[in-house]
Short mmCIF file of C-alpha atoms in Angstrom, two decimals:
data_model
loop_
_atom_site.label_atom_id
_atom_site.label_comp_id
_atom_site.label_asym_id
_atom_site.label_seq_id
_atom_site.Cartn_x
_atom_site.Cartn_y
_atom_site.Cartn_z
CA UNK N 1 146.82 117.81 95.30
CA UNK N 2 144.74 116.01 92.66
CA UNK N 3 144.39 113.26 94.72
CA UNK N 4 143.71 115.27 97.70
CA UNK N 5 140.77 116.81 96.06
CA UNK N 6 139.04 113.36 94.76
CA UNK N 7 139.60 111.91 98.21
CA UNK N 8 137.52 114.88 99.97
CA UNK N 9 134.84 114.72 96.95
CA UNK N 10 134.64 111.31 97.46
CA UNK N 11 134.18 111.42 100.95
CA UNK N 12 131.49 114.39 100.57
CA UNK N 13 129.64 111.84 97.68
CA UNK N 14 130.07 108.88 99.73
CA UNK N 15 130.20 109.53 103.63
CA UNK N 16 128.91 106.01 104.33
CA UNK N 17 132.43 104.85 103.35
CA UNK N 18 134.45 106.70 106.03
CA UNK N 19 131.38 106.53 108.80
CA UNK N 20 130.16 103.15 110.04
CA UNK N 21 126.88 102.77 110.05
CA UNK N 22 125.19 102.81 113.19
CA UNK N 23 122.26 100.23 114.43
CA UNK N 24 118.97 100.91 115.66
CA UNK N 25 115.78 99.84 115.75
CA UNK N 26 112.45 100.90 114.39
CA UNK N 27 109.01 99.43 114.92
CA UNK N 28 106.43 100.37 112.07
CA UNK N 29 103.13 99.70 110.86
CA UNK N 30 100.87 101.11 108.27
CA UNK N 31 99.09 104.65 108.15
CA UNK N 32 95.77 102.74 107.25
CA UNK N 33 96.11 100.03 109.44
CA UNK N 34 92.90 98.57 111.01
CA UNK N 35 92.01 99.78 114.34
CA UNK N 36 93.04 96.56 116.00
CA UNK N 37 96.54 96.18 114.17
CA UNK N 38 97.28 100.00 114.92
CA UNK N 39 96.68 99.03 118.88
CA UNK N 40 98.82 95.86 118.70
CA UNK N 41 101.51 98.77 117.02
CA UNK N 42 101.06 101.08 120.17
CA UNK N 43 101.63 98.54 122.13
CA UNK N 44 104.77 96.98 121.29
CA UNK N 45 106.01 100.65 120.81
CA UNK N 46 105.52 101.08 124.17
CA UNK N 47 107.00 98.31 125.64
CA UNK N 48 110.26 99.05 123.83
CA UNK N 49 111.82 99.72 127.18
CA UNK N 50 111.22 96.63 129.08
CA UNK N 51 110.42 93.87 126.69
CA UNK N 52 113.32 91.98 126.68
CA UNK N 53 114.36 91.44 122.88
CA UNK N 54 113.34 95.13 122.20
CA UNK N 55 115.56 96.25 124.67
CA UNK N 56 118.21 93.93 123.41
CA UNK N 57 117.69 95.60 119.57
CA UNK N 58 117.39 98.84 121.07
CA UNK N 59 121.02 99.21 122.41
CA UNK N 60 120.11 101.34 124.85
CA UNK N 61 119.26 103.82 122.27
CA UNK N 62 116.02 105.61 121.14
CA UNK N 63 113.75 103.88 119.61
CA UNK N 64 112.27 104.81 115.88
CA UNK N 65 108.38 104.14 115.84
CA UNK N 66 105.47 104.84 113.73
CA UNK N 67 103.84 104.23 110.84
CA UNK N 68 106.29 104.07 108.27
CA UNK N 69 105.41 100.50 106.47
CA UNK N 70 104.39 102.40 103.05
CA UNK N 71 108.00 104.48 103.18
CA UNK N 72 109.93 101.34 104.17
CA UNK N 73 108.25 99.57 101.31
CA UNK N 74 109.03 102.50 98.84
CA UNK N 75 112.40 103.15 100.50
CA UNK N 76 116.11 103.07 99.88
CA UNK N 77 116.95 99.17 101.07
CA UNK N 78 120.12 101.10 102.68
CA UNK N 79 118.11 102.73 104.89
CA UNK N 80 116.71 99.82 106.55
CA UNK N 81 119.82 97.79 106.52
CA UNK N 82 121.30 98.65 109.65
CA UNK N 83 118.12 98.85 111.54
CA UNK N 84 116.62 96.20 113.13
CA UNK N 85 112.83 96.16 112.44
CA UNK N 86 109.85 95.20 113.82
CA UNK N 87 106.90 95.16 111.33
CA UNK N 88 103.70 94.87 112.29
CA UNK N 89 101.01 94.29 108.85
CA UNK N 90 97.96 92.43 106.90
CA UNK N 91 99.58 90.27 103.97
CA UNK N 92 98.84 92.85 101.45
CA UNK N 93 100.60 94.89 103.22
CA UNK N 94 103.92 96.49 100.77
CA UNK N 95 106.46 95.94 103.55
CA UNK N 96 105.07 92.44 104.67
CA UNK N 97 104.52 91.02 101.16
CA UNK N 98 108.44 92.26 100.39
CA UNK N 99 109.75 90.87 104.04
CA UNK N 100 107.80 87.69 104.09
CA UNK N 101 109.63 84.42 104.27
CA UNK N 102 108.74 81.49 102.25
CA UNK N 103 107.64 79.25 105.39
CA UNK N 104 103.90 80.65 105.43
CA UNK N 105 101.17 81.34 102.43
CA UNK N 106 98.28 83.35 102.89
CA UNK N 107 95.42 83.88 100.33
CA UNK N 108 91.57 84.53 100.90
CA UNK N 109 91.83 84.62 104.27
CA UNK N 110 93.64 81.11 105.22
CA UNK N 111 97.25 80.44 105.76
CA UNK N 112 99.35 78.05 105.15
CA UNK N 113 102.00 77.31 107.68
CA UNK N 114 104.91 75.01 106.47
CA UNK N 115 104.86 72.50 109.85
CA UNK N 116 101.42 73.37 110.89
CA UNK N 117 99.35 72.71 108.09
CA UNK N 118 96.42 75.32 105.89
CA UNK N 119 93.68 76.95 108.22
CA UNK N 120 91.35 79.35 108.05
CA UNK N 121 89.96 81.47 110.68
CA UNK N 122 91.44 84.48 112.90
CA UNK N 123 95.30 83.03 112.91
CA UNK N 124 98.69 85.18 113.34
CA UNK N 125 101.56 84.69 112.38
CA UNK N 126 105.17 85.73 113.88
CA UNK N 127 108.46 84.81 112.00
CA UNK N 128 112.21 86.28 112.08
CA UNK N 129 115.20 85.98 111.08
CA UNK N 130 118.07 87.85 109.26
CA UNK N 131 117.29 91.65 108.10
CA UNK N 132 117.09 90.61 104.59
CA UNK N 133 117.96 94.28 103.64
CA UNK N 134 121.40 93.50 104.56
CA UNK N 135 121.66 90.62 103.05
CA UNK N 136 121.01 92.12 99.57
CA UNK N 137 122.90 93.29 96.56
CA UNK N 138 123.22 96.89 98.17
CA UNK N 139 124.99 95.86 101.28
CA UNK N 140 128.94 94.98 100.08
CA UNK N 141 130.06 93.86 103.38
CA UNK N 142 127.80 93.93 106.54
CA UNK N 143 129.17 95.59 109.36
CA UNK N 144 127.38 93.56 111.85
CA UNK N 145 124.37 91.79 111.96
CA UNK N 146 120.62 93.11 112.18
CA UNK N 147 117.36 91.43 112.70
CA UNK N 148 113.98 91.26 111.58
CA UNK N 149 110.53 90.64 113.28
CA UNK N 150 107.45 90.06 111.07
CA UNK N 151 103.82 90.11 112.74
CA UNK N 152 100.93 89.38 110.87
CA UNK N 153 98.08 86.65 110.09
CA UNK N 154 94.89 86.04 107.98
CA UNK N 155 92.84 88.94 109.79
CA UNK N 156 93.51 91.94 112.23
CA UNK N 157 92.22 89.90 115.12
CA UNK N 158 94.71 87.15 114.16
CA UNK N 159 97.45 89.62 114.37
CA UNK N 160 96.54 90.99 117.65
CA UNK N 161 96.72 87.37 118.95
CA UNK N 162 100.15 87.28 117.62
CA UNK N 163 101.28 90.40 119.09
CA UNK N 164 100.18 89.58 122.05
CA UNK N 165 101.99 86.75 122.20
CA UNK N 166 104.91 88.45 120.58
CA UNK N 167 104.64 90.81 124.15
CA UNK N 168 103.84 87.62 126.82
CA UNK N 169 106.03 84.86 125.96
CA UNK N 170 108.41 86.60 123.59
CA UNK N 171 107.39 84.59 121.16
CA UNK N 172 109.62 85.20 117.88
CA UNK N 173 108.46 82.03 115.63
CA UNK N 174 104.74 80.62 115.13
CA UNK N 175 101.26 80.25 114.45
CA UNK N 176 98.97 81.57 116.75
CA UNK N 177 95.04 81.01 116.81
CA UNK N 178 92.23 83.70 118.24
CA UNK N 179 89.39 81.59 118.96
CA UNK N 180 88.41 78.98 116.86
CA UNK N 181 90.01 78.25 113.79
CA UNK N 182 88.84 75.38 110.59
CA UNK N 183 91.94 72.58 109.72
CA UNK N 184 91.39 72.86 105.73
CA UNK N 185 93.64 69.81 105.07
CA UNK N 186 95.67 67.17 105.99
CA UNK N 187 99.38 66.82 105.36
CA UNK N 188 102.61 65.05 107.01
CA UNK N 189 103.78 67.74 109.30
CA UNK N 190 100.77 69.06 111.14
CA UNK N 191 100.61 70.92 114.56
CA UNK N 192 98.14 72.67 116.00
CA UNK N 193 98.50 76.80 116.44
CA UNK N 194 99.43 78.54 119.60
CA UNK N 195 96.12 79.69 121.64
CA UNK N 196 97.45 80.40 124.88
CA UNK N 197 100.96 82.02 126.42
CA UNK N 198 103.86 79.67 126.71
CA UNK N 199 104.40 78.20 129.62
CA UNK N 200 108.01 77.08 130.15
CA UNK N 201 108.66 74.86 132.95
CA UNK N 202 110.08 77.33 135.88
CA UNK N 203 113.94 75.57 135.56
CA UNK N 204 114.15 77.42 132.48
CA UNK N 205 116.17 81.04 133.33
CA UNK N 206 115.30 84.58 131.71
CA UNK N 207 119.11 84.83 133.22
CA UNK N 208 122.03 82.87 133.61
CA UNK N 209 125.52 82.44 133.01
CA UNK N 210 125.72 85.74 131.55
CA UNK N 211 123.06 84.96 128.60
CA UNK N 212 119.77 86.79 128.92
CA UNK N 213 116.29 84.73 127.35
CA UNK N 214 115.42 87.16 124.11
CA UNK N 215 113.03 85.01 122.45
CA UNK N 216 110.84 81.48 122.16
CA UNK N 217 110.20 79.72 118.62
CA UNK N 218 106.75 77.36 119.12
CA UNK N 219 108.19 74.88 116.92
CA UNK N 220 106.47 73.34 113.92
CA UNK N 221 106.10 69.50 113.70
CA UNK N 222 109.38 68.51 111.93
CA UNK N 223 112.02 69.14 114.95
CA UNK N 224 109.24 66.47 116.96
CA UNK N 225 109.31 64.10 114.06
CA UNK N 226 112.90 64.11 114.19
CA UNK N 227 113.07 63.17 118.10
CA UNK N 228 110.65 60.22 117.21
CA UNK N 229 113.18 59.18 114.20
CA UNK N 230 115.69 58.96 116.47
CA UNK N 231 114.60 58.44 119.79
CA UNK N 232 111.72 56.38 119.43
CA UNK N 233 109.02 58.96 120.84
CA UNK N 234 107.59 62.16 119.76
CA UNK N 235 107.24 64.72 122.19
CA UNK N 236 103.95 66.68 122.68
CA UNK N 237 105.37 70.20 121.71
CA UNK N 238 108.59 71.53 121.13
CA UNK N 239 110.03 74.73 122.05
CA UNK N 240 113.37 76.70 121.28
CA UNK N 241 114.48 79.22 123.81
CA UNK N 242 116.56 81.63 121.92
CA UNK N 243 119.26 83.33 124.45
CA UNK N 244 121.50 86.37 123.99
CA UNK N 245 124.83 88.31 125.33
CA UNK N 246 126.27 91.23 123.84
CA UNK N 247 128.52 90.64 120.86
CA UNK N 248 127.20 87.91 119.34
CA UNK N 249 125.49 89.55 116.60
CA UNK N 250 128.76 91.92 115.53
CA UNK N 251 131.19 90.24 113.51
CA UNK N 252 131.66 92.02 110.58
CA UNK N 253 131.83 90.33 106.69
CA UNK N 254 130.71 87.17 105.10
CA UNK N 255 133.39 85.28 107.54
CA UNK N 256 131.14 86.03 110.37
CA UNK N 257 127.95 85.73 107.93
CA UNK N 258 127.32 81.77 109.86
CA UNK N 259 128.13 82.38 113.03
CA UNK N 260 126.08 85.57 113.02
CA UNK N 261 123.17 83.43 111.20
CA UNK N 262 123.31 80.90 114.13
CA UNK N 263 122.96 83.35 117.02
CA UNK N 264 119.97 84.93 115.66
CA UNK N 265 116.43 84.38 115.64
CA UNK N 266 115.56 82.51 112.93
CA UNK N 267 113.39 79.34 113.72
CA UNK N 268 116.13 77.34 112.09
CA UNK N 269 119.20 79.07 113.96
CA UNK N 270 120.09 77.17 116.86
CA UNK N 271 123.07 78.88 118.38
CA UNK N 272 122.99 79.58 121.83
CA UNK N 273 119.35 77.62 122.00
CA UNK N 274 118.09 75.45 124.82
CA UNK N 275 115.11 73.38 123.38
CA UNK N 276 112.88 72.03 125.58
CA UNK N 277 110.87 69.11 124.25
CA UNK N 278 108.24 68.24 126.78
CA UNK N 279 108.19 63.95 126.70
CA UNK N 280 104.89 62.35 128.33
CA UNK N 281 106.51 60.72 131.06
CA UNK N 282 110.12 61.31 132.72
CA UNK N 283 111.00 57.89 131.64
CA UNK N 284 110.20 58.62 128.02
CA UNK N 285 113.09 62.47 128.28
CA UNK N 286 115.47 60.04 129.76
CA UNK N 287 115.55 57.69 126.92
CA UNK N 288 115.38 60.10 124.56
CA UNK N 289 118.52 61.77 126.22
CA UNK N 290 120.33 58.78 126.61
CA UNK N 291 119.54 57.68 122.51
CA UNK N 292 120.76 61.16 121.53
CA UNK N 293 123.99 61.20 123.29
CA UNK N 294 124.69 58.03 122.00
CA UNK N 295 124.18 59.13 118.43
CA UNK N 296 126.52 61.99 119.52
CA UNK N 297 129.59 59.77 120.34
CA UNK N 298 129.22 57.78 117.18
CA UNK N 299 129.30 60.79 115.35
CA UNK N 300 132.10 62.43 117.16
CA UNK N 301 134.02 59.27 116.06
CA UNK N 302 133.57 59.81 112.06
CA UNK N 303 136.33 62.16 110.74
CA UNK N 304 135.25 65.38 109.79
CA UNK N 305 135.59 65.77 105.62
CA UNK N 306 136.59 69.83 106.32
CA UNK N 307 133.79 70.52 103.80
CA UNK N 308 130.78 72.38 106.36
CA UNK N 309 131.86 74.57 109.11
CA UNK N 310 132.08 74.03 112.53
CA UNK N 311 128.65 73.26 114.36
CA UNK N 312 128.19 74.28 117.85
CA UNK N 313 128.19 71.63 120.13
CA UNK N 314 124.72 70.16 121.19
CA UNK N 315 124.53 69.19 124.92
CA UNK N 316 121.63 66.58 125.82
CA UNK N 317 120.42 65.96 129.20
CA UNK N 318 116.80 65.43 130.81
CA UNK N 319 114.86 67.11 133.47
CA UNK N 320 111.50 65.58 134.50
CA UNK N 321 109.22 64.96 131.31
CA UNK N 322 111.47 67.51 129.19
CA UNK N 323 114.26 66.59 126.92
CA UNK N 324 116.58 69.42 126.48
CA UNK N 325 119.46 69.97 124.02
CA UNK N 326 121.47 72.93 124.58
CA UNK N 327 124.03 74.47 122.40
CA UNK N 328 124.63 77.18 125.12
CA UNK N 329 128.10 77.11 127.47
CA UNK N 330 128.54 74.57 130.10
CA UNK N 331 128.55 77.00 132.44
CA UNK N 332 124.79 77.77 131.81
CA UNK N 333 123.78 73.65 131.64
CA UNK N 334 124.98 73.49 135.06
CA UNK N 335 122.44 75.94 136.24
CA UNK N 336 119.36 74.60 134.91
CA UNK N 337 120.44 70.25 135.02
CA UNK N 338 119.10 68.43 138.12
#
């Protein structure tokens, strides 16, 4: 009977034990924001229904929006956990300066972008990944996995730019210029910010096989570098088309922690990614196709030392001037190679 009684007390103290937390998504900004930042808010709000990653975090389920940035901030990091969020904020912001990764820097109005280089001017700046709430202290073992969408840049117009790229090419990872913008320095990996929507050639599917297009990361200049390491040629831009099917983000624990990792939208996560590298010339994707699956046998041919987990397998095949290494199923490849 004593136990009886500690079990109920324990499961009035402690509900979240004996209920499993349920995901959702919520899309905030901040009371105060600037009139432009608060219309960039209302506007990915309202495309919640048919934008296809919202739809995708939404689950088919209502969607929690307004501005709640200064709660979040102040909040229990429980709370958020099992949401996935979209925040939309200037740098100062509380929520965006506790969110933000360590890939971009912004002070005194300039930013600088690790792979694009420091700029000042009206510039935005989009970057995801893992909701870091989960991945915290707090969080002993996370049901599933959750994601998080950051919007923001060195001035309100900068961020609109960003959102509206955000709602036109899905873009989920990047650097994104209204107007013109100042190069402050010089460093190895340089590219120059998004201006304009992406434009993926028309061979790449929002559907197939199953797997539905969620996302596009306007790669920074290291993934180009390394195609002219080891192909010989440096593409003129690089983009990673980030695809999704139900389940992927669900496994539960730290055994799933990778593989969950890998399907998500981090710029660095490349599971079920097709990246398109647009070449100057056919003959120039060919090579570079031909060079990588050649480095792919030679590797397949070392023994494996058992030491780093399994990686998914990287397909590599040209079409036209773009090079494109897929770590989707075979069954999608076949729908988009020549």
């Amino acid at each position: 009977m004593k136990y009886l009684s500690k079990l109920l007390l324990a499961a009035i103290l402690c509900p979240a034990v004996f209920a499993a937390p349920e995901r959702s998504l919520a899309i905030t900004a901040a009371k105060n924001a600037p009139p432009e930042v608060r219309t960039a808010f209302e506007r990915i709000a309202a495309a919640a229904g048919s934008h296809p990653l919202l739809k995708v975090l939404s689950e088919g389920k209502n969607v929690e929006s307004g501005h709640f940035n200064e709660a979040f901030a102040a909040g229990d990091p429980e709370r958020l956990a099992y949401r996935h969020l979209v925040v939309i904020g200037e740098p100062d912001d509380p929520l965006v300066r506790r969110i933000l990764q360590h890939e971009a820097r912004f002070e005194n109005g300039t930013v600088y972008a690790f792979g694009f280089g420091r700029f000042s001017g009206n510039l935005g700046w989009i970057e995801s990944g893992p909701n870091p709430f989960l991945h915290s202290r707090y969080i002993d073992r996370p049901p599933f996995e959750t994601e998080l969408v950051l919007i923001t840049g060195t001035t309100p117009a900068g961020i609109a730019a960003a959102a509206e790229r955000f709602l036109d090419s899905g873009l989920v990872n990047g650097l994104v210029a209204a107007g013109r913008v100042e190069r402050l320095e010089t460093t190895l990996l340089d590219r120059e910010p998004l201006v304009h929507r992406i434009a993926l050639p028309g061979f790449v599917p929002q559907s197939a096989a199953g797997w539905t297009r969620i996302g596009v990361t306007d790669c920074s200049a290291e993934p180009g570098r390394g195609l002219l390491e080891h192909t010989g040629s440096e593409p003129l831009r690089v983009c990673a088309v980030k695809y999704h099917r139900p389940g992927v983000w669900d496994g539960a624990g730290a055994e799933h922690a990778i593989g969950n990792y890998l399907a998500g939208l981090h710029r660095a996560a490349y599971g079920n990614t097709l990246l398109v590298a647009e070449f100057a010339t056919p003959e120039q994707a060919g090579t570079a196709a031909a060079k990588l699956n050649r480095e792919k046998r030679i590797e397949a041919s070392r023994k494996n030392d058992g030491k780093n987990p399994e990686k998914p397998p990287v397909n590599c095949f040209s079409r036209g001037r773009y090079l494109l290494m897929s770590t989707l199923p075979e069954s999608f490849n076949r729908e988009i190679a020549e």
